[in-house]
CSV table of N, CA and C in Angstrom, one decimal:
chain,number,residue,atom,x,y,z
Q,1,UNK,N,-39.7,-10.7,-16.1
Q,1,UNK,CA,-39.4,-9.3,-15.9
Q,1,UNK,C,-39.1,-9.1,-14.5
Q,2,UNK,N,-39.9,-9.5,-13.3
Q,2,UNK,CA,-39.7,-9.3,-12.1
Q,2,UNK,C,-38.4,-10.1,-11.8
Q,3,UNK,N,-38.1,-11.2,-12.5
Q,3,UNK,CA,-36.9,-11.9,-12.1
Q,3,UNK,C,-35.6,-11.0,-12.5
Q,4,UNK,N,-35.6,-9.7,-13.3
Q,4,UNK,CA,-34.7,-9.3,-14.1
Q,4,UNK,C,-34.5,-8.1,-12.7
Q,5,UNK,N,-35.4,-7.5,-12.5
Q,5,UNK,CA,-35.5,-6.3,-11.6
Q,5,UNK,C,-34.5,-7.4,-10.2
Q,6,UNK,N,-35.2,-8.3,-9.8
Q,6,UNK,CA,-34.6,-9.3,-8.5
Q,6,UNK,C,-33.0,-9.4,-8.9
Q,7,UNK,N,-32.5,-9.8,-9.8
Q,7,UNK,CA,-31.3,-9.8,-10.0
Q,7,UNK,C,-30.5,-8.6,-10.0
Q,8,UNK,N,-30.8,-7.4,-10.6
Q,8,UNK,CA,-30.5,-6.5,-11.0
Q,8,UNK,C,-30.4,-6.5,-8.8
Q,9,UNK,N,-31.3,-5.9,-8.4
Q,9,UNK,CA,-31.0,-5.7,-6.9
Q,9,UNK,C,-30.0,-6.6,-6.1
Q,10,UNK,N,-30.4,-7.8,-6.2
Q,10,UNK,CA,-29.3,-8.7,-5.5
Q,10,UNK,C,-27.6,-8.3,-6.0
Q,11,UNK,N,-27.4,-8.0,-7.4
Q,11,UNK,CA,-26.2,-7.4,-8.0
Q,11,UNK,C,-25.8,-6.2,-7.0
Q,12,UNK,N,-26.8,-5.6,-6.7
Q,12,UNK,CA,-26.2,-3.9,-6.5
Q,12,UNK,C,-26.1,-4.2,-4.5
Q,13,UNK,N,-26.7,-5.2,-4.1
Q,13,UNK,CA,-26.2,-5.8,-3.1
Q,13,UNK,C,-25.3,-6.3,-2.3
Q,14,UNK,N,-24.9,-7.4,-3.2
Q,14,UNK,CA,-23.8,-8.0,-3.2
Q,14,UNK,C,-22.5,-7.0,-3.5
Q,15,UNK,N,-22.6,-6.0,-4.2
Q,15,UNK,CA,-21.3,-4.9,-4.3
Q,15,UNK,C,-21.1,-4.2,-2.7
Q,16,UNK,N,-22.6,-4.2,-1.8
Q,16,UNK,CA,-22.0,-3.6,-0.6
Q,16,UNK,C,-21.5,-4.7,-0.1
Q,17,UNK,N,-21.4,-6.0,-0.1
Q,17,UNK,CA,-20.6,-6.9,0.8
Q,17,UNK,C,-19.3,-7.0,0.2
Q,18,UNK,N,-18.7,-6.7,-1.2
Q,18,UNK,CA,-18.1,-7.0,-1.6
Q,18,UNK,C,-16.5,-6.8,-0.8
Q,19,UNK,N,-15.7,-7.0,-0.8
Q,19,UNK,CA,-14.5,-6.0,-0.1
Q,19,UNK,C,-13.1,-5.1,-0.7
Q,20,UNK,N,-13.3,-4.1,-0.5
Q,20,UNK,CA,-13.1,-2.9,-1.0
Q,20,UNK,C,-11.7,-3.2,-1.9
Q,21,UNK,N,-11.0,-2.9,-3.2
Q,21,UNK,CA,-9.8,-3.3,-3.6
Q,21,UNK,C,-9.2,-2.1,-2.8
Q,22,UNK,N,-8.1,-2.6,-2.5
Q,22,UNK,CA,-7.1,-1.7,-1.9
Q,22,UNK,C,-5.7,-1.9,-2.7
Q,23,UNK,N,-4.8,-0.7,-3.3
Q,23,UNK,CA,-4.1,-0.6,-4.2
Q,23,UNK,C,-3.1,-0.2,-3.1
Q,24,UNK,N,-1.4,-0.2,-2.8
Q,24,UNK,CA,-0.6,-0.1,-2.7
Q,24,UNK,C,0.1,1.1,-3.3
Q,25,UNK,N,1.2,1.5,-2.7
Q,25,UNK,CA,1.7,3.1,-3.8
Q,25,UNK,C,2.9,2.5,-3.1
Q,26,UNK,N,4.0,2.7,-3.9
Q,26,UNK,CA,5.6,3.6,-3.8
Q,26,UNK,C,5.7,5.1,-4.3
Q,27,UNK,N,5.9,6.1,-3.4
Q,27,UNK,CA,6.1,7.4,-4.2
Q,27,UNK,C,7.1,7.9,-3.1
Q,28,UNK,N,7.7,9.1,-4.0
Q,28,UNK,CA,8.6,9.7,-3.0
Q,28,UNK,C,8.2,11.1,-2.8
Q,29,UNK,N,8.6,11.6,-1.2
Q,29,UNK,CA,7.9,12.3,-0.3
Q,29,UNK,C,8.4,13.8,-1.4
Q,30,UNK,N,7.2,14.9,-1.3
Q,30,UNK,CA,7.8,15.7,-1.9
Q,30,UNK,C,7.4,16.8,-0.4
Q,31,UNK,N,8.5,17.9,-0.4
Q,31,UNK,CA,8.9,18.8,0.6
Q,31,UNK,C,7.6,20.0,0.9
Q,32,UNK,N,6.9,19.8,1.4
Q,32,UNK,CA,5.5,20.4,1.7
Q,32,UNK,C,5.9,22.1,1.2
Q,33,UNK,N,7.2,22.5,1.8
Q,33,UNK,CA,7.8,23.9,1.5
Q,33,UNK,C,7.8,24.1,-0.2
Q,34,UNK,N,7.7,23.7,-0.9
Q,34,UNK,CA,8.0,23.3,-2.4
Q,34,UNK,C,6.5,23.8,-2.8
Q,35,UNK,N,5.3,22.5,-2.3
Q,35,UNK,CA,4.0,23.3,-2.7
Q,35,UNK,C,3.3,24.5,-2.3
Q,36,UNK,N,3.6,24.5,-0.8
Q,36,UNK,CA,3.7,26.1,0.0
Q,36,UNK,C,3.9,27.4,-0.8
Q,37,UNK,N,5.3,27.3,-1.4
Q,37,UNK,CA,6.2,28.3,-2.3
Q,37,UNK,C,5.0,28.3,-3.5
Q,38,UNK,N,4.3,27.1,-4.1
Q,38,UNK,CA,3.6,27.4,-4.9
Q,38,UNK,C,1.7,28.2,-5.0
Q,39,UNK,N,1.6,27.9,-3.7
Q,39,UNK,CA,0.5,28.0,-3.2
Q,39,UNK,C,-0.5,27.0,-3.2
Q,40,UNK,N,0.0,25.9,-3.1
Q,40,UNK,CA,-0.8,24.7,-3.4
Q,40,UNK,C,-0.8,24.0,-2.3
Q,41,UNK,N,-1.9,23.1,-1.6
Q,41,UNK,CA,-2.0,22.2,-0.6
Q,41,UNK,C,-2.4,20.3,-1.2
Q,42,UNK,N,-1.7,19.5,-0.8
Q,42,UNK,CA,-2.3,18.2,-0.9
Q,42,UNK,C,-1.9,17.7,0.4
Q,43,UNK,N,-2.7,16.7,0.5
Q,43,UNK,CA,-2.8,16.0,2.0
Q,43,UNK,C,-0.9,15.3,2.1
Q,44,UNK,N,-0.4,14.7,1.2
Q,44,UNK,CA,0.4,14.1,1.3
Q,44,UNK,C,1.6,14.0,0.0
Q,45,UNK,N,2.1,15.2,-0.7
Q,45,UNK,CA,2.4,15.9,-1.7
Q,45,UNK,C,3.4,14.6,-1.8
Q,46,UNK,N,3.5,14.2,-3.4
Q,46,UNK,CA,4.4,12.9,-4.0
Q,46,UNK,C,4.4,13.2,-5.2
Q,47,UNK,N,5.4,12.0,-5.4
Q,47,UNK,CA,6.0,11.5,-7.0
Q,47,UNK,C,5.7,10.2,-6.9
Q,48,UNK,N,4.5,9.8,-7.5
Q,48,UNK,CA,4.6,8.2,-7.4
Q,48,UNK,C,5.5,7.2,-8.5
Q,49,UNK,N,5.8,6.7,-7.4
Q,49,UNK,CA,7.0,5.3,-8.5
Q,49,UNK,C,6.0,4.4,-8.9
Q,50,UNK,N,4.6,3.6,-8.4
Q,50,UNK,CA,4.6,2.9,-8.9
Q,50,UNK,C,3.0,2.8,-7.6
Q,51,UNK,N,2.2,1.7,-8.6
Q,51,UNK,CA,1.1,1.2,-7.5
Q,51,UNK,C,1.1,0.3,-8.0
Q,52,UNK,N,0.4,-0.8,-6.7
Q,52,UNK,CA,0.2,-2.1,-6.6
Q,52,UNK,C,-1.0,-2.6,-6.3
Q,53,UNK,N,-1.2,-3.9,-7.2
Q,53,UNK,CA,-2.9,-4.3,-7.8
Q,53,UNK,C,-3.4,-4.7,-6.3
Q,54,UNK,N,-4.6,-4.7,-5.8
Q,54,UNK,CA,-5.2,-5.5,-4.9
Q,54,UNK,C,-4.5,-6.1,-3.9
Q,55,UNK,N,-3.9,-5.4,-2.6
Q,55,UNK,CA,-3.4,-5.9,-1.4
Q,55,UNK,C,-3.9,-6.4,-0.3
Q,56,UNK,N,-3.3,-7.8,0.4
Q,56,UNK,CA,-3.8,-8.3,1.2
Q,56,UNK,C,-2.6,-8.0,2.4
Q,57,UNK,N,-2.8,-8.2,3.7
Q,57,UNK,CA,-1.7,-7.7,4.7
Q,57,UNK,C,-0.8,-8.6,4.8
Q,58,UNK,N,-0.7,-9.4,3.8
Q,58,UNK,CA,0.6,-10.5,3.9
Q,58,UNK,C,1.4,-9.8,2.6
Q,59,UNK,N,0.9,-9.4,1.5
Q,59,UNK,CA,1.5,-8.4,0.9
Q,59,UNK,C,2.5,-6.9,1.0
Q,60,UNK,N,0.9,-6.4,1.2
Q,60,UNK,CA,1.7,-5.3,2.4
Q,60,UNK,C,2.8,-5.2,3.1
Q,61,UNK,N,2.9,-6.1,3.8
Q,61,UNK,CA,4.1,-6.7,4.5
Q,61,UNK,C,5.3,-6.8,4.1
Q,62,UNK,N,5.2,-7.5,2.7
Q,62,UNK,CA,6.3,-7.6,2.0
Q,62,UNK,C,6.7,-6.7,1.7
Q,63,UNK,N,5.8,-5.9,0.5
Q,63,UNK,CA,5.8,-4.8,0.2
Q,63,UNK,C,7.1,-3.4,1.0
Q,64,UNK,N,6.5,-3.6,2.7
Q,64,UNK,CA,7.3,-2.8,3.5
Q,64,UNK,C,8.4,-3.3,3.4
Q,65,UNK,N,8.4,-4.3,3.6
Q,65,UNK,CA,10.4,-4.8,3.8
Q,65,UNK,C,11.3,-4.5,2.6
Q,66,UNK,N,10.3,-4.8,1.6
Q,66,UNK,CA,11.1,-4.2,0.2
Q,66,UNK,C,11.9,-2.8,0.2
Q,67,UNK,N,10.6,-2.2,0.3
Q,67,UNK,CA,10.8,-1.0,-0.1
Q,67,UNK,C,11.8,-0.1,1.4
Q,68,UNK,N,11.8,-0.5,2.9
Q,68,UNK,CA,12.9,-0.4,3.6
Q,68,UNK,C,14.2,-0.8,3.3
Q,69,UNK,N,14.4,-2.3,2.4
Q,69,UNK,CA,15.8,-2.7,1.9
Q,69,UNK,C,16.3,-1.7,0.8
Q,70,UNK,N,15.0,-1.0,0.0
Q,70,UNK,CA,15.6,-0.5,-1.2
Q,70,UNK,C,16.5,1.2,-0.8
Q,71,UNK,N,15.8,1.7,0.0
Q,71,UNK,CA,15.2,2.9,0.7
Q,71,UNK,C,16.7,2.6,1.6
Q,72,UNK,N,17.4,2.0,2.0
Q,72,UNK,CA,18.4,1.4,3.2
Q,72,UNK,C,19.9,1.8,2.0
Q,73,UNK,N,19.5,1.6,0.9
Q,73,UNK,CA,20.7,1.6,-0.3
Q,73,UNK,C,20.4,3.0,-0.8
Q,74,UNK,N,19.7,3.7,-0.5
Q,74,UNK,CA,20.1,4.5,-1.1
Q,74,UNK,C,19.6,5.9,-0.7
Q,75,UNK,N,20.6,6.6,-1.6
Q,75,UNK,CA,21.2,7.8,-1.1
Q,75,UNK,C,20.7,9.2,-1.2
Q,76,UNK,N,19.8,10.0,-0.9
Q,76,UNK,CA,18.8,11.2,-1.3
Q,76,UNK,C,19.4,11.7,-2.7
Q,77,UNK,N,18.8,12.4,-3.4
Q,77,UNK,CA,19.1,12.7,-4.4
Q,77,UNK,C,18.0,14.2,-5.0
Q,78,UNK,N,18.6,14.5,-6.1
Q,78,UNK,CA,18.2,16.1,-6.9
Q,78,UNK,C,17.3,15.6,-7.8
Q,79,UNK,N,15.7,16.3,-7.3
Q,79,UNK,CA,14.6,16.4,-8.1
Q,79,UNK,C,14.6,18.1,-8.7
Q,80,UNK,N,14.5,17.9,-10.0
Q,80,UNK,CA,14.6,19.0,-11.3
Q,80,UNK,C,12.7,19.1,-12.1
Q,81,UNK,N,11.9,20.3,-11.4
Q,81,UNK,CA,10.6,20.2,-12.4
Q,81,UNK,C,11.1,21.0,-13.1
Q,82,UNK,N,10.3,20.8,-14.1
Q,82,UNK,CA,10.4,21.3,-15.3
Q,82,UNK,C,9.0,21.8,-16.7
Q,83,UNK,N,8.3,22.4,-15.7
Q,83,UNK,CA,6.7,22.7,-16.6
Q,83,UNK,C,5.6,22.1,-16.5
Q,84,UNK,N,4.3,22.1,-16.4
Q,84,UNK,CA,3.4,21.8,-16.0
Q,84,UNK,C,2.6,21.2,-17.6
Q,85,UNK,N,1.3,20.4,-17.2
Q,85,UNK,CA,0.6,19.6,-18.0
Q,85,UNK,C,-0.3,18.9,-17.8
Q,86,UNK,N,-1.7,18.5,-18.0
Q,86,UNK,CA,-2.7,18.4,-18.0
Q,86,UNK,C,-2.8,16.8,-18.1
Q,87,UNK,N,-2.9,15.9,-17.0
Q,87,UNK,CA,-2.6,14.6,-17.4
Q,87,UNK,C,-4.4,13.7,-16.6
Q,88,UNK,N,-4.8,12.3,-17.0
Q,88,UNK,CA,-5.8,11.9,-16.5
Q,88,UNK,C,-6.6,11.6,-17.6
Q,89,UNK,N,-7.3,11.3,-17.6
Q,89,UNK,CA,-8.7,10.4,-19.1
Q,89,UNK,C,-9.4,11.6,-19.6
Q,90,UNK,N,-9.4,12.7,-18.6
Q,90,UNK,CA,-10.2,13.8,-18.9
Q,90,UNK,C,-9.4,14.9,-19.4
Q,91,UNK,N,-8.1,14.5,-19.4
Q,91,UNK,CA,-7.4,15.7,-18.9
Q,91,UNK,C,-7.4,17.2,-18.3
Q,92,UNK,N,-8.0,16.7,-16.9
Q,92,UNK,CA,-8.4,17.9,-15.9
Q,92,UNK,C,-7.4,17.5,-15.0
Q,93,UNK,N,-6.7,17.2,-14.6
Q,93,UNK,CA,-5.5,17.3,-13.5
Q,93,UNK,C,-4.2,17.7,-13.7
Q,94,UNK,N,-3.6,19.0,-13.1
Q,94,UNK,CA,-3.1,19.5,-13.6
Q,94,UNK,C,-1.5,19.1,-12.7
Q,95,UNK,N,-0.7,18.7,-13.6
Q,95,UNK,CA,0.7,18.2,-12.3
Q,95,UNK,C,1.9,18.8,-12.8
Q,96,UNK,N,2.9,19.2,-11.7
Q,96,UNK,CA,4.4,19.1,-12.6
Q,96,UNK,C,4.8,17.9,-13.1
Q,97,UNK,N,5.5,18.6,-13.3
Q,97,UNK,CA,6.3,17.2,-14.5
Q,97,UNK,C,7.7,17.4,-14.2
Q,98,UNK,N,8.3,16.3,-13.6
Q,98,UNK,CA,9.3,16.1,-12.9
Q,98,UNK,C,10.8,15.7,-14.1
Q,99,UNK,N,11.4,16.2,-14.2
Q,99,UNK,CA,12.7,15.7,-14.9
Q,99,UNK,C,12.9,14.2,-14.8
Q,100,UNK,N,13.1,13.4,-16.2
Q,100,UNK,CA,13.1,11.9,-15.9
Q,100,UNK,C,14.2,11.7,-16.0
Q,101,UNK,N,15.2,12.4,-14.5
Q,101,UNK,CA,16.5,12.4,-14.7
Q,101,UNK,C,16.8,10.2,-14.3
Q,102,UNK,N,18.1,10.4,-14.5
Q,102,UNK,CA,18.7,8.8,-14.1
Q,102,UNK,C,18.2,8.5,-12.8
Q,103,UNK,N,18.8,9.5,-11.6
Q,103,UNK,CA,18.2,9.0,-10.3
Q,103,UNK,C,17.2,8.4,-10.2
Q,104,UNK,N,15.7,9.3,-10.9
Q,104,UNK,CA,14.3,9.2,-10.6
Q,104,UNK,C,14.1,7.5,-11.4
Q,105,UNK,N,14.8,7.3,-12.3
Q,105,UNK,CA,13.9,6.5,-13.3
Q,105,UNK,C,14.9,5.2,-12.8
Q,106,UNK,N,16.2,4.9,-12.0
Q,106,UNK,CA,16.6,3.8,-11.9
Q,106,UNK,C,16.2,3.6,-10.6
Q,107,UNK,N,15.6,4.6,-9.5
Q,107,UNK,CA,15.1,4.6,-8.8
Q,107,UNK,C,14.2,3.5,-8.5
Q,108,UNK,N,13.4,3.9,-9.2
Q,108,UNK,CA,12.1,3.5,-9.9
Q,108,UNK,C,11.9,1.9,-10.1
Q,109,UNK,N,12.7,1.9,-11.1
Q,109,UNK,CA,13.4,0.8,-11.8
Q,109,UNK,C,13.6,-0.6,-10.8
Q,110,UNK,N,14.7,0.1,-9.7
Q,110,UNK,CA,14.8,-0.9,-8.4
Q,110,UNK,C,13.4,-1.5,-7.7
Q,111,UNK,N,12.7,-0.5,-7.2
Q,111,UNK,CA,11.8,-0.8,-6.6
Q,111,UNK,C,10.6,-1.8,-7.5
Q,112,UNK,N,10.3,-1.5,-8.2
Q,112,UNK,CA,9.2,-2.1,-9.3
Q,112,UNK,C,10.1,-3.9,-9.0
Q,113,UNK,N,11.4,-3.7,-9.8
Q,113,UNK,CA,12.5,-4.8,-9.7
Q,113,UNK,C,12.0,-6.1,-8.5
Q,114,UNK,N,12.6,-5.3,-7.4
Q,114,UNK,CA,12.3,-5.8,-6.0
Q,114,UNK,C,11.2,-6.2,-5.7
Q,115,UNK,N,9.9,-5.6,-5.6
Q,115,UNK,CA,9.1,-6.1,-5.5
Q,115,UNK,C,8.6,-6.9,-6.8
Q,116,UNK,N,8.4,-7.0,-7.7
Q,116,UNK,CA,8.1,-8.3,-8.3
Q,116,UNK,C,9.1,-9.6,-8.0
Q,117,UNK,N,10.0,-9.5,-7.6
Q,117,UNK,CA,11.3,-10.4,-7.6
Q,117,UNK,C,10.6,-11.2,-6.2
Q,118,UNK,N,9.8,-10.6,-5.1
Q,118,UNK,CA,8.9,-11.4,-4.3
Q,118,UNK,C,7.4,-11.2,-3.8
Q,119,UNK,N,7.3,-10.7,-5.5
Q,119,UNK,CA,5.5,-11.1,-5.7
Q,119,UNK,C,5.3,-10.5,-6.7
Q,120,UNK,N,5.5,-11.9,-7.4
Q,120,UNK,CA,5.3,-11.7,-9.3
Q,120,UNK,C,3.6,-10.9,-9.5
Q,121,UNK,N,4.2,-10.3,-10.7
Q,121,UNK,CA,3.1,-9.3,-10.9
Q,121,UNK,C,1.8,-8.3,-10.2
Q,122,UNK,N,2.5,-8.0,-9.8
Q,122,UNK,CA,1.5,-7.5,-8.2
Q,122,UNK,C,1.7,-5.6,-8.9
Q,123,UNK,N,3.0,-5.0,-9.5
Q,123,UNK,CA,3.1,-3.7,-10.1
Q,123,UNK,C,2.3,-3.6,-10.9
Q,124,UNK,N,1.2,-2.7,-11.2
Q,124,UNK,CA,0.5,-2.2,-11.9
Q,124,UNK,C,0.7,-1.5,-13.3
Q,125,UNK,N,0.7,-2.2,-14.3
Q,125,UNK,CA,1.0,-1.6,-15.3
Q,125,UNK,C,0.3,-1.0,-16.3
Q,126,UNK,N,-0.8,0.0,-15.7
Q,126,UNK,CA,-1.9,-0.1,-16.6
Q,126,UNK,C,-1.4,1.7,-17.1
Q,127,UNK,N,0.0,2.0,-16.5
Q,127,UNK,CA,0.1,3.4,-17.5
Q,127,UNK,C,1.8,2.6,-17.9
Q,128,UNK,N,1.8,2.3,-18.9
Q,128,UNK,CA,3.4,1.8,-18.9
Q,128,UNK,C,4.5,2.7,-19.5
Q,129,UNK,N,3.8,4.4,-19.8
Q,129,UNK,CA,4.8,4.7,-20.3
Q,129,UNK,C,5.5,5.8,-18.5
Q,130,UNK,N,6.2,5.7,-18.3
Q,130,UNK,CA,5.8,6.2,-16.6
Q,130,UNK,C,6.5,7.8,-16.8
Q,131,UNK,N,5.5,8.7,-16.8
Q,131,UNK,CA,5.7,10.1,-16.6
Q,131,UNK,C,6.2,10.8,-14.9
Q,132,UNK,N,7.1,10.9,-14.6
Q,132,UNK,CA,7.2,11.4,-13.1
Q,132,UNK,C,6.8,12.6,-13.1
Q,133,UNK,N,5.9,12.9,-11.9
Q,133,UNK,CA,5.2,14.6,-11.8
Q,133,UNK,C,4.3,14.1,-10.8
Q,134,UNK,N,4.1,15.4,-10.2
Q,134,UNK,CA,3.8,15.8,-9.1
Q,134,UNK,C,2.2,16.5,-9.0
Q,135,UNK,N,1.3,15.8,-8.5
Q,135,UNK,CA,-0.3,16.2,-8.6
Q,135,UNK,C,-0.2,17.9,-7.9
Q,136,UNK,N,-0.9,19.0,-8.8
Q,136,UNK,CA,-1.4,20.0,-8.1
Q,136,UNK,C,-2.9,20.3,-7.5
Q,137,UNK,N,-3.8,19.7,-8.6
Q,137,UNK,CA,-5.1,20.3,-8.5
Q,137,UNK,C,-5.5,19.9,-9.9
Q,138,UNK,N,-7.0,19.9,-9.7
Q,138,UNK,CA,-7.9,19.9,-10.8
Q,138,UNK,C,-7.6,21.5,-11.8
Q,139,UNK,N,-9.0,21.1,-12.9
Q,139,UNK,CA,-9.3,22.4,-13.5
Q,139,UNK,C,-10.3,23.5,-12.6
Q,140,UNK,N,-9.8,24.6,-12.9
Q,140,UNK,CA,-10.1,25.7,-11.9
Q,140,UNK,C,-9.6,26.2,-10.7
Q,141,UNK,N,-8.9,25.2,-10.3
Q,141,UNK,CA,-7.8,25.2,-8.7
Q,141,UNK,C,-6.8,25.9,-8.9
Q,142,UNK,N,-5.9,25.4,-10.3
Q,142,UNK,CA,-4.7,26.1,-10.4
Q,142,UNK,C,-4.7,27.5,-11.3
Q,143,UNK,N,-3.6,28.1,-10.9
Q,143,UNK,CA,-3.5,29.5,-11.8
Q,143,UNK,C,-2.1,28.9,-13.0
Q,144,UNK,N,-3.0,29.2,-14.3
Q,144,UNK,CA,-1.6,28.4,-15.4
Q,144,UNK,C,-0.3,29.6,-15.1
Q,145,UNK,N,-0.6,30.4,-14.6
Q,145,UNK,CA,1.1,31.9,-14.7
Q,145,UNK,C,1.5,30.9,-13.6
Q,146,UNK,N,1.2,30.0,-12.4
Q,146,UNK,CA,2.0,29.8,-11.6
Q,146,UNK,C,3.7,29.4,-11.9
Q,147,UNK,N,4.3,29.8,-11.8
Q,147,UNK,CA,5.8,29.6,-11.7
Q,147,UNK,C,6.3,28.2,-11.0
Q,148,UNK,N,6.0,27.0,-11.3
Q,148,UNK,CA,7.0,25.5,-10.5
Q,148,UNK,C,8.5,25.5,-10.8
Q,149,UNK,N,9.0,26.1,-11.8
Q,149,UNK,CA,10.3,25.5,-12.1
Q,149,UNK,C,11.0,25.5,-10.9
Q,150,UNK,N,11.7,24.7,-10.1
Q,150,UNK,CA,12.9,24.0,-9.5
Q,150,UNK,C,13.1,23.1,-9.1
Q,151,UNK,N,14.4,23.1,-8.1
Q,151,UNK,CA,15.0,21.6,-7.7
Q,151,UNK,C,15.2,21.8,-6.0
Q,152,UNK,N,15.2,20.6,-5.9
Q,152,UNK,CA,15.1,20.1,-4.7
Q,152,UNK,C,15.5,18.6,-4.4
Q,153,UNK,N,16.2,18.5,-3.1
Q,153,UNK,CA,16.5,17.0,-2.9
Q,153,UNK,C,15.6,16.3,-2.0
Q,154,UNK,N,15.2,14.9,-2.5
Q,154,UNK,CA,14.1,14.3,-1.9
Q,154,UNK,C,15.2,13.1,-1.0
Q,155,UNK,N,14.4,12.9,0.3
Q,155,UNK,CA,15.3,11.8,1.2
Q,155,UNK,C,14.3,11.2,1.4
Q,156,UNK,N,12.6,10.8,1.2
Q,156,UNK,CA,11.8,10.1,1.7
Q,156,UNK,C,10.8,9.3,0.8
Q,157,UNK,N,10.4,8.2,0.8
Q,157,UNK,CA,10.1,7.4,0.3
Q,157,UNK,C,8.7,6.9,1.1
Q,158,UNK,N,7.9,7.3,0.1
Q,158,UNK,CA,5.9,6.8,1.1
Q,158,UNK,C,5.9,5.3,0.3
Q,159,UNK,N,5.2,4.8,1.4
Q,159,UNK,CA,4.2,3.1,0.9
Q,159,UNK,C,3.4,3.2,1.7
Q,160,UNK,N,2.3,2.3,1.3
Q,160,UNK,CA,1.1,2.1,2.2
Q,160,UNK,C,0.3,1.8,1.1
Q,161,UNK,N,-0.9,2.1,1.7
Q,161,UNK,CA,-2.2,1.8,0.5
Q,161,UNK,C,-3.0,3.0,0.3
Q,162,UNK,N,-3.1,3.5,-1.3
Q,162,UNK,CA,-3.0,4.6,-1.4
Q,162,UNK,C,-4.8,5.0,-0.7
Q,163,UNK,N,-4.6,6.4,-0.4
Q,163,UNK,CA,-5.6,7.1,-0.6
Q,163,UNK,C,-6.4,6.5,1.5
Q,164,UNK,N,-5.5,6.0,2.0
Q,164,UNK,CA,-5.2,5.1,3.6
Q,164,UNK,C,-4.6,5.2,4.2
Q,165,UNK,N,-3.7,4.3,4.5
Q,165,UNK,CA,-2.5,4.1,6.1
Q,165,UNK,C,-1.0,4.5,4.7
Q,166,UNK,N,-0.6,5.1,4.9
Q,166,UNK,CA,0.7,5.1,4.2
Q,166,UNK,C,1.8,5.5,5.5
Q,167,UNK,N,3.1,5.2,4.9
Q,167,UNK,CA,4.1,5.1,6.4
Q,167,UNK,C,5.4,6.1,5.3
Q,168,UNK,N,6.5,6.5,6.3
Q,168,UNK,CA,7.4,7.4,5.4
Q,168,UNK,C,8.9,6.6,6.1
Q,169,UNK,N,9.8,6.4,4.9
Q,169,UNK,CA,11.0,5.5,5.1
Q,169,UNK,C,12.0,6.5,5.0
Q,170,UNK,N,13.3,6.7,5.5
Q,170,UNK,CA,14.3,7.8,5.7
Q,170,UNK,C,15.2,7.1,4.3
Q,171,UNK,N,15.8,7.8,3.4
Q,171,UNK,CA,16.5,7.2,2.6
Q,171,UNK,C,18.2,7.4,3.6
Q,172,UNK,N,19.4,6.6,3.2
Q,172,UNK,CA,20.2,6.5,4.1
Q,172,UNK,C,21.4,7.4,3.2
């Protein structure tokens, strides 16, 4: 029994030495004036394209140069919301929901592309049906009358490691 308690502690030990997973993001920058108009604040307001499993800074690395080759081709484009929805395991997070126009989704499509093309399976596929939308708030933060419908054109493109160091790419 004392040997079960001793393990049980050395377990819960060993997770502080452990080192921390750090996930990767592609999303694209959404216009702070957009959530403003809504009344809503986030530290770093996006559309994510995509995250990436467990990064090391040789990754990362790559990661960047990708996503500046992708980001170098191409050309800003018209983001269209379109109604709000309750998304998450709990469903208490409350996001727009972004039009899955062509732009957004071949967008997309590239980047995911490119970066597996030089580091097989590294894209995270653990939601595979990919919803584009835009995080507002939990339950009780937002007011459901709020009004999101519009469009807007996005030129910027975030990577980094999410919820950390993220960097912002100019689309050309």
């Amino acid at each position: 029994r004392m040997n079960q308690e001793l393990l049980k502690e050395l377990r819960e030990l060993n997770k502080l030495f452990e080192p921390k997973k750090r996930y990767g993001m592609a999303a694209i920058e959404v216009p702070r004036s957009i959530l403003k108009g809504w009344g809503v604040h986030q530290k770093v307001p996006h559309i994510t394209l995509a995250y990436f499993n467990c990064l090391n800074d040789y990754q990362l690395n790559k990661i960047a140069r990708v996503l500046q080759s992708v980001a170098a081709q191409t050309k800003p484009f018209e983001i269209k919301t379109i109604g709000q929805d309750w998304l998450g395991p709990e469903k208490d997070t409350r996001v727009v929901l972004v039009h899955p126009s062509e732009d957004i989704m071949r967008f997309r499509q590239i980047i995911c592309h490119a970066i597996e093309s030089v580091l097989p399976d590294i894209v995270d596929k653990k939601f595979p049906e990919y919803k584009p939308h835009i995080t507002i708030g939990k339950i009780g933060e937002i007011n459901p009358e709020l009004q999101t419908d519009c469009s807007f054109k996005i030129d910027t493109l975030i990577g980094g490691i999410k919820d950390e160091d993220t960097y912002k790419i100019k689309l050309s």
